[in-house]
Short mmCIF file of C-alpha atoms and ligand atoms in Angstrom, two decimals:
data_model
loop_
_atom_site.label_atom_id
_atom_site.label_comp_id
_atom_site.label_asym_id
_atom_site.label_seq_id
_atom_site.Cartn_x
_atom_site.Cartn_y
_atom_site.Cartn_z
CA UNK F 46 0.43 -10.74 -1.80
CA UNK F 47 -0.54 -8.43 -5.17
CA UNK F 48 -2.60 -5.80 -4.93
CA UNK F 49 -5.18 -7.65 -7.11
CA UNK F 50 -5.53 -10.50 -4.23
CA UNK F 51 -5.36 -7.73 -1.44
CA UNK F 52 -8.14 -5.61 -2.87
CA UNK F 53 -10.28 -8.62 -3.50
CA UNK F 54 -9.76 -10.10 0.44
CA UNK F 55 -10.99 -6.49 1.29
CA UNK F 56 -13.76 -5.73 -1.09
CA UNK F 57 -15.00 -9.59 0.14
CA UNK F 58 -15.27 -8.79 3.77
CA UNK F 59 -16.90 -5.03 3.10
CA UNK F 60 -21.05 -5.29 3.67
CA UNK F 61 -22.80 -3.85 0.50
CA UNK F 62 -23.77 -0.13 2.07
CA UNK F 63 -20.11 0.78 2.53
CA UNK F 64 -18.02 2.32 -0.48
CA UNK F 65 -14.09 1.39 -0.75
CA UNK F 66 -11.95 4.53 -1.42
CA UNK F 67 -8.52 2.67 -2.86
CA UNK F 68 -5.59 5.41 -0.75
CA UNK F 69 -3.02 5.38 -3.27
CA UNK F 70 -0.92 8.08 -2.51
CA UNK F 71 2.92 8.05 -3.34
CA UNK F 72 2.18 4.97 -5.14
CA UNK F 73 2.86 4.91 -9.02
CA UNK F 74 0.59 4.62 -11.56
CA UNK F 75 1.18 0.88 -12.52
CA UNK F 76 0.07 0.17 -8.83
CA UNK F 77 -3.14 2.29 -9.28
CA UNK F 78 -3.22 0.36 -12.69
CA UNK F 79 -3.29 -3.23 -11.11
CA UNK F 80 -6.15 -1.80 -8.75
CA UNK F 81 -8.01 -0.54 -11.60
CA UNK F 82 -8.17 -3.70 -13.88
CA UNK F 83 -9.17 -5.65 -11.00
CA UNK F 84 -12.49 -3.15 -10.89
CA UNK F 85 -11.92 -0.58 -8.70
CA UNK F 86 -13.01 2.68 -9.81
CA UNK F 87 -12.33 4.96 -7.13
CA UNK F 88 -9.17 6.12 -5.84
CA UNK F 89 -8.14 8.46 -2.75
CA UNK F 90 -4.99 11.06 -2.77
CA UNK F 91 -4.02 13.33 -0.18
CA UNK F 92 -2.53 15.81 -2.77
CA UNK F 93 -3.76 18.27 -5.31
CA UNK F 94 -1.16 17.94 -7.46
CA UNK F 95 0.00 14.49 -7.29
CA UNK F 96 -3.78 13.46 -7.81
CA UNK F 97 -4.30 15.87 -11.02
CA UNK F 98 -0.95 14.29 -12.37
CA UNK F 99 -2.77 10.65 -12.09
CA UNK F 100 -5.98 11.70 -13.05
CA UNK F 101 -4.65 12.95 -16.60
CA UNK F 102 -2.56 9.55 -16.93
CA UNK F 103 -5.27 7.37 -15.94
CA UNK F 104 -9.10 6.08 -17.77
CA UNK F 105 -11.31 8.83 -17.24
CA UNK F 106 -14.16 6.67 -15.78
CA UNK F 107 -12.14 6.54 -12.35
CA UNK F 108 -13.51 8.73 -9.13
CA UNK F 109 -11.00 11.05 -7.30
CA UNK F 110 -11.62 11.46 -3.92
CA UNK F 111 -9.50 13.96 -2.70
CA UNK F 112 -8.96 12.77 1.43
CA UNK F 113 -6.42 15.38 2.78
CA UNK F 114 -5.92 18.38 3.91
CA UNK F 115 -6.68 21.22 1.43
CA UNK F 116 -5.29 24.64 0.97
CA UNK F 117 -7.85 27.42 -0.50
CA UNK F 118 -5.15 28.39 -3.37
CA UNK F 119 -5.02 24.68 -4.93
CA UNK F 120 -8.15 23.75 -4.92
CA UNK F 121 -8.91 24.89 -8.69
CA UNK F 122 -6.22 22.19 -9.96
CA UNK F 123 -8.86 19.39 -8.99
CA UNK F 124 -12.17 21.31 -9.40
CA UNK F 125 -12.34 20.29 -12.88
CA UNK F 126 -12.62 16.80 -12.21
CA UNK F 127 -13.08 15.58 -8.43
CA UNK F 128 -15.92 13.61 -7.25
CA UNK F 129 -15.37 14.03 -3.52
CA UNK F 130 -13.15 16.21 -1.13
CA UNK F 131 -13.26 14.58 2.32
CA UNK F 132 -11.25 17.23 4.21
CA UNK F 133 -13.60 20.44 3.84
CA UNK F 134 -13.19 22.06 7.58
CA UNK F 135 -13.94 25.49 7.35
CA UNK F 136 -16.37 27.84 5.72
CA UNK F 137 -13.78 29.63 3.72
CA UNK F 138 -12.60 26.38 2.00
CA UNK F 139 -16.10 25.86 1.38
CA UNK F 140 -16.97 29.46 -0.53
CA UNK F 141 -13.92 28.70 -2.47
CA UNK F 142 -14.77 25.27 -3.97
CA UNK F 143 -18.28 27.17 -4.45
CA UNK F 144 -16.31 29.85 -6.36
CA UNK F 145 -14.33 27.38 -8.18
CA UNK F 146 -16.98 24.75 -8.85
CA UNK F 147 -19.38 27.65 -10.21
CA UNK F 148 -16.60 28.67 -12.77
CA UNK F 149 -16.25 24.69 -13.75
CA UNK F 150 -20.48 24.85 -13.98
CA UNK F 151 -20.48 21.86 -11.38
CA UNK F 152 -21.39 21.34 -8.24
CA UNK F 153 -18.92 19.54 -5.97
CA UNK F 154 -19.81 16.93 -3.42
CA UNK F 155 -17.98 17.22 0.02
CA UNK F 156 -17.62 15.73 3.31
CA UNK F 157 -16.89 18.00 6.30
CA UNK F 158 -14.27 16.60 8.30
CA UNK F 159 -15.26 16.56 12.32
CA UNK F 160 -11.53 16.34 14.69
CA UNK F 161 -12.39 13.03 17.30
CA UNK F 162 -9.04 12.31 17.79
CA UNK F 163 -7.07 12.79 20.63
CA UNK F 164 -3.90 14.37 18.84
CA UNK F 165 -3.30 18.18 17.82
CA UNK F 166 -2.22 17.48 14.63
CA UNK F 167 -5.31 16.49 13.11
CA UNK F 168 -7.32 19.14 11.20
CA UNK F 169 -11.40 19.13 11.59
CA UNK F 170 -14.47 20.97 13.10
CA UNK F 171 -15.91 20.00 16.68
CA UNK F 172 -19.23 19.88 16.85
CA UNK F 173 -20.13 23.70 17.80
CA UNK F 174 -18.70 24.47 14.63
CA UNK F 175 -20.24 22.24 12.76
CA UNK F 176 -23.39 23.14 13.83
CA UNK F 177 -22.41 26.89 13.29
CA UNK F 178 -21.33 26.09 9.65
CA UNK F 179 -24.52 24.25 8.64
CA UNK F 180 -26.62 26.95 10.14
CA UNK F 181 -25.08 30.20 9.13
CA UNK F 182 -26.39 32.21 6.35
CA UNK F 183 -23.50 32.48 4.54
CA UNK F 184 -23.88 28.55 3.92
CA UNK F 185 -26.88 28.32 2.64
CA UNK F 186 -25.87 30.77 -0.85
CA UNK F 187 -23.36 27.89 -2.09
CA UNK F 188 -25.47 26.51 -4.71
CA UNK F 189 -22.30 24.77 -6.47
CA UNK F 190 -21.36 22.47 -3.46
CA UNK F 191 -23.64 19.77 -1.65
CA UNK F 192 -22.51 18.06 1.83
CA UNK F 193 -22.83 14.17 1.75
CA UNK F 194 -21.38 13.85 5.15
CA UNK F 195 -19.41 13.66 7.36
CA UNK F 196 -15.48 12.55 7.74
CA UNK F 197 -13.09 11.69 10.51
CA UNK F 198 -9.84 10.12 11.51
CA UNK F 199 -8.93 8.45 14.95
CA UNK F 200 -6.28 8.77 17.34
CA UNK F 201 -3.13 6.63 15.97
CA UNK F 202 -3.31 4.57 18.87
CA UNK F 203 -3.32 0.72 19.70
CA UNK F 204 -6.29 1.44 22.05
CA UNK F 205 -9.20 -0.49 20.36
CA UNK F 206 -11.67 0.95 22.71
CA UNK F 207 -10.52 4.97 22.22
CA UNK F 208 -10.49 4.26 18.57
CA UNK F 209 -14.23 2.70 18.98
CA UNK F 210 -15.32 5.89 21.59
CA UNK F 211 -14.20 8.40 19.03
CA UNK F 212 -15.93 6.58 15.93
CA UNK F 213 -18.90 6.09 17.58
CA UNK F 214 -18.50 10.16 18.99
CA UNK F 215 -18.27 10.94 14.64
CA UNK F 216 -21.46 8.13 14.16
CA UNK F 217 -23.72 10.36 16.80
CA UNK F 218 -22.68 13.74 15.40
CA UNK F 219 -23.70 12.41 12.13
CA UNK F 220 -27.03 11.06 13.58
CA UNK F 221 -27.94 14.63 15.34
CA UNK F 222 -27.58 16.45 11.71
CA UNK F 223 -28.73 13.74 9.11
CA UNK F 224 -32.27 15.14 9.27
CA UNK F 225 -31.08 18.52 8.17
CA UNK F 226 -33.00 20.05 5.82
CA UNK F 227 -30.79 22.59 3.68
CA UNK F 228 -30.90 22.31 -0.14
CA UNK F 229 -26.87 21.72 -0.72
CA UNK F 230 -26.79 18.62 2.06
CA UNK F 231 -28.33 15.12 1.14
CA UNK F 232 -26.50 13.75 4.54
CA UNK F 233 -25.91 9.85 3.56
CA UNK F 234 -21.97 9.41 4.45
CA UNK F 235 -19.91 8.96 6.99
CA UNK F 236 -16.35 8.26 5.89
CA UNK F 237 -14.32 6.79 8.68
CA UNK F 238 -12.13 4.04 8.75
CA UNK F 239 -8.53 2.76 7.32
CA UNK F 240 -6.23 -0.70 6.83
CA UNK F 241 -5.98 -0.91 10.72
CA UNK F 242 -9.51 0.07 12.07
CA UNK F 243 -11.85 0.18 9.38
CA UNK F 244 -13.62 -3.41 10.48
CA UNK F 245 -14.19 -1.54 13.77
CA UNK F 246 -15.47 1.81 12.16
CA UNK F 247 -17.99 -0.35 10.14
CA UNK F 248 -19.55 -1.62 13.15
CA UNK F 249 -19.49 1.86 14.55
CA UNK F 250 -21.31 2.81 11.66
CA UNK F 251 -18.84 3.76 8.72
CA UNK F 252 -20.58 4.05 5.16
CA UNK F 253 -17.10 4.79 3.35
CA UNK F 254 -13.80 3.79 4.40
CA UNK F 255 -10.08 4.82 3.01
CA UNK F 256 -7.58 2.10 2.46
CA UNK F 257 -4.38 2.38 1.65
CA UNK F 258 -1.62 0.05 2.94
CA UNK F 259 -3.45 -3.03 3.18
CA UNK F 260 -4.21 -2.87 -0.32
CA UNK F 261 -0.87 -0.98 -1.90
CA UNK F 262 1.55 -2.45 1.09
CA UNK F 263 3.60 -0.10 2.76
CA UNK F 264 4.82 3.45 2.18
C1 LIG U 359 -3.21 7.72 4.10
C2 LIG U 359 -4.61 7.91 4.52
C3 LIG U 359 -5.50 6.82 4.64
C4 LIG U 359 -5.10 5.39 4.39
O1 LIG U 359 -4.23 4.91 5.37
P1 LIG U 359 -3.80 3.38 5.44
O2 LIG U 359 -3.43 3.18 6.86
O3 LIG U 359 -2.65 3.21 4.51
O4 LIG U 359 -4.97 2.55 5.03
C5 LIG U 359 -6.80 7.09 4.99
N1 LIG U 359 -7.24 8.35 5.23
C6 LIG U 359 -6.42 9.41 5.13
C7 LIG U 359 -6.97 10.76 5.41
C8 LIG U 359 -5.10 9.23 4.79
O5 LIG U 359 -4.29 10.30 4.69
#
């Protein structure tokens, strides 16, 4: 299968409300290429520097979506440019894309990424501190960022029905803070899903999902 008929099975079975984020990490630019000229305009990379490389190759009408984890020192390589970082789980990371966006006279649009999975080696907030971030003080002065959402990944698991309990834990969290009313959130996103669950996070309520493999094949 190319990537052109992959991408189009996808985009084909995706309801209107829900945005595709292309994952093409490790994958070289003719890949992303292919993806592009079939229409897709918005591409997902789990590295600063890797994504910055693309992103000066590529046409500048593309979206970056930055989806993994971020360190504080990097994140002025993608400030200039980003559209969304996905990953943003902790206050400090926040104040310095604030710091960074300010300098770049932008504001940056994040999600906050929430841990539901089962496994220690996934990064995220629970819901305490959540609820902690989007209350404190300190939030409130970053003028140069805006929350869209929220962001989560699911135990790697076969278990269709822990994968569905811990989307459908990330759909509720959303639901308890969408009516927020804070000047830097418009709460409208909740990115969750990839190639092997992302049918099953749309019915849980997904409104972005990240897709790499089933679109790029295998890494
Ligand atoms: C790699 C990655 C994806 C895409 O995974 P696939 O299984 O290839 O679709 C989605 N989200 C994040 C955070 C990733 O790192």
């Amino acid at each position: 299968m190319s990537i052109t008929s992959n991408l189009n099975t996808i985009k084909e079975t995706l309801p209107e409300h829900v945005t595709l984020v292309a994952v093409s990490k490790t994958k070289p630019v003719s890949d992303l290429m292919q993806a592009y000229e079939a229409g897709q305009r918005i591409f997902g990379e789990n590295k600063i520097q890797e994504m910055t490389e693309k992103w000066e190759q590529m046409p500048k009408d593309i979206q970056w979506h930055m989806i993994g984890h971020v360190q504080s020192n990097k994140v002025k390589f993608m400030t200039p440019y980003v559209t969304l970082i996905h990953g943003v789980d902790s206050l400090k990371l926040l104040q310095e894309i604030n710091k960074q966006a300010l300098k770049n006279n932008r504001t940056i649009d994040c999600l906050l990424q929430i841990y539901i999975a089962e496994e220690e080696s996934k990064f995220g907030l629970d819901e305490n501190e959540l609820n902690e971030l989007l209350t404190s003080v300190e939030f409130k002065e970053l003028k140069n960022i805006r929350i869209l959402g929220l962001m989560g990944m699911a135990t790697f698991t076969e278990d269709q029905n822990q994968i569905k309990k811990e989307f459908t834990n990330l759909k509720s969290i959303f639901d308890s803070i969408k009516d927020l009313k804070t000047e830097n959130c418009s709460l409208n996103t909740i990115s969750m899903g990839m190639s092997g669950d992302y049918q099953l996070a749309i019915e849980c309520g997904s409104t972005m999902v990240r897709i790499g493999s089933s679109i790029f094949g295998g890494r």
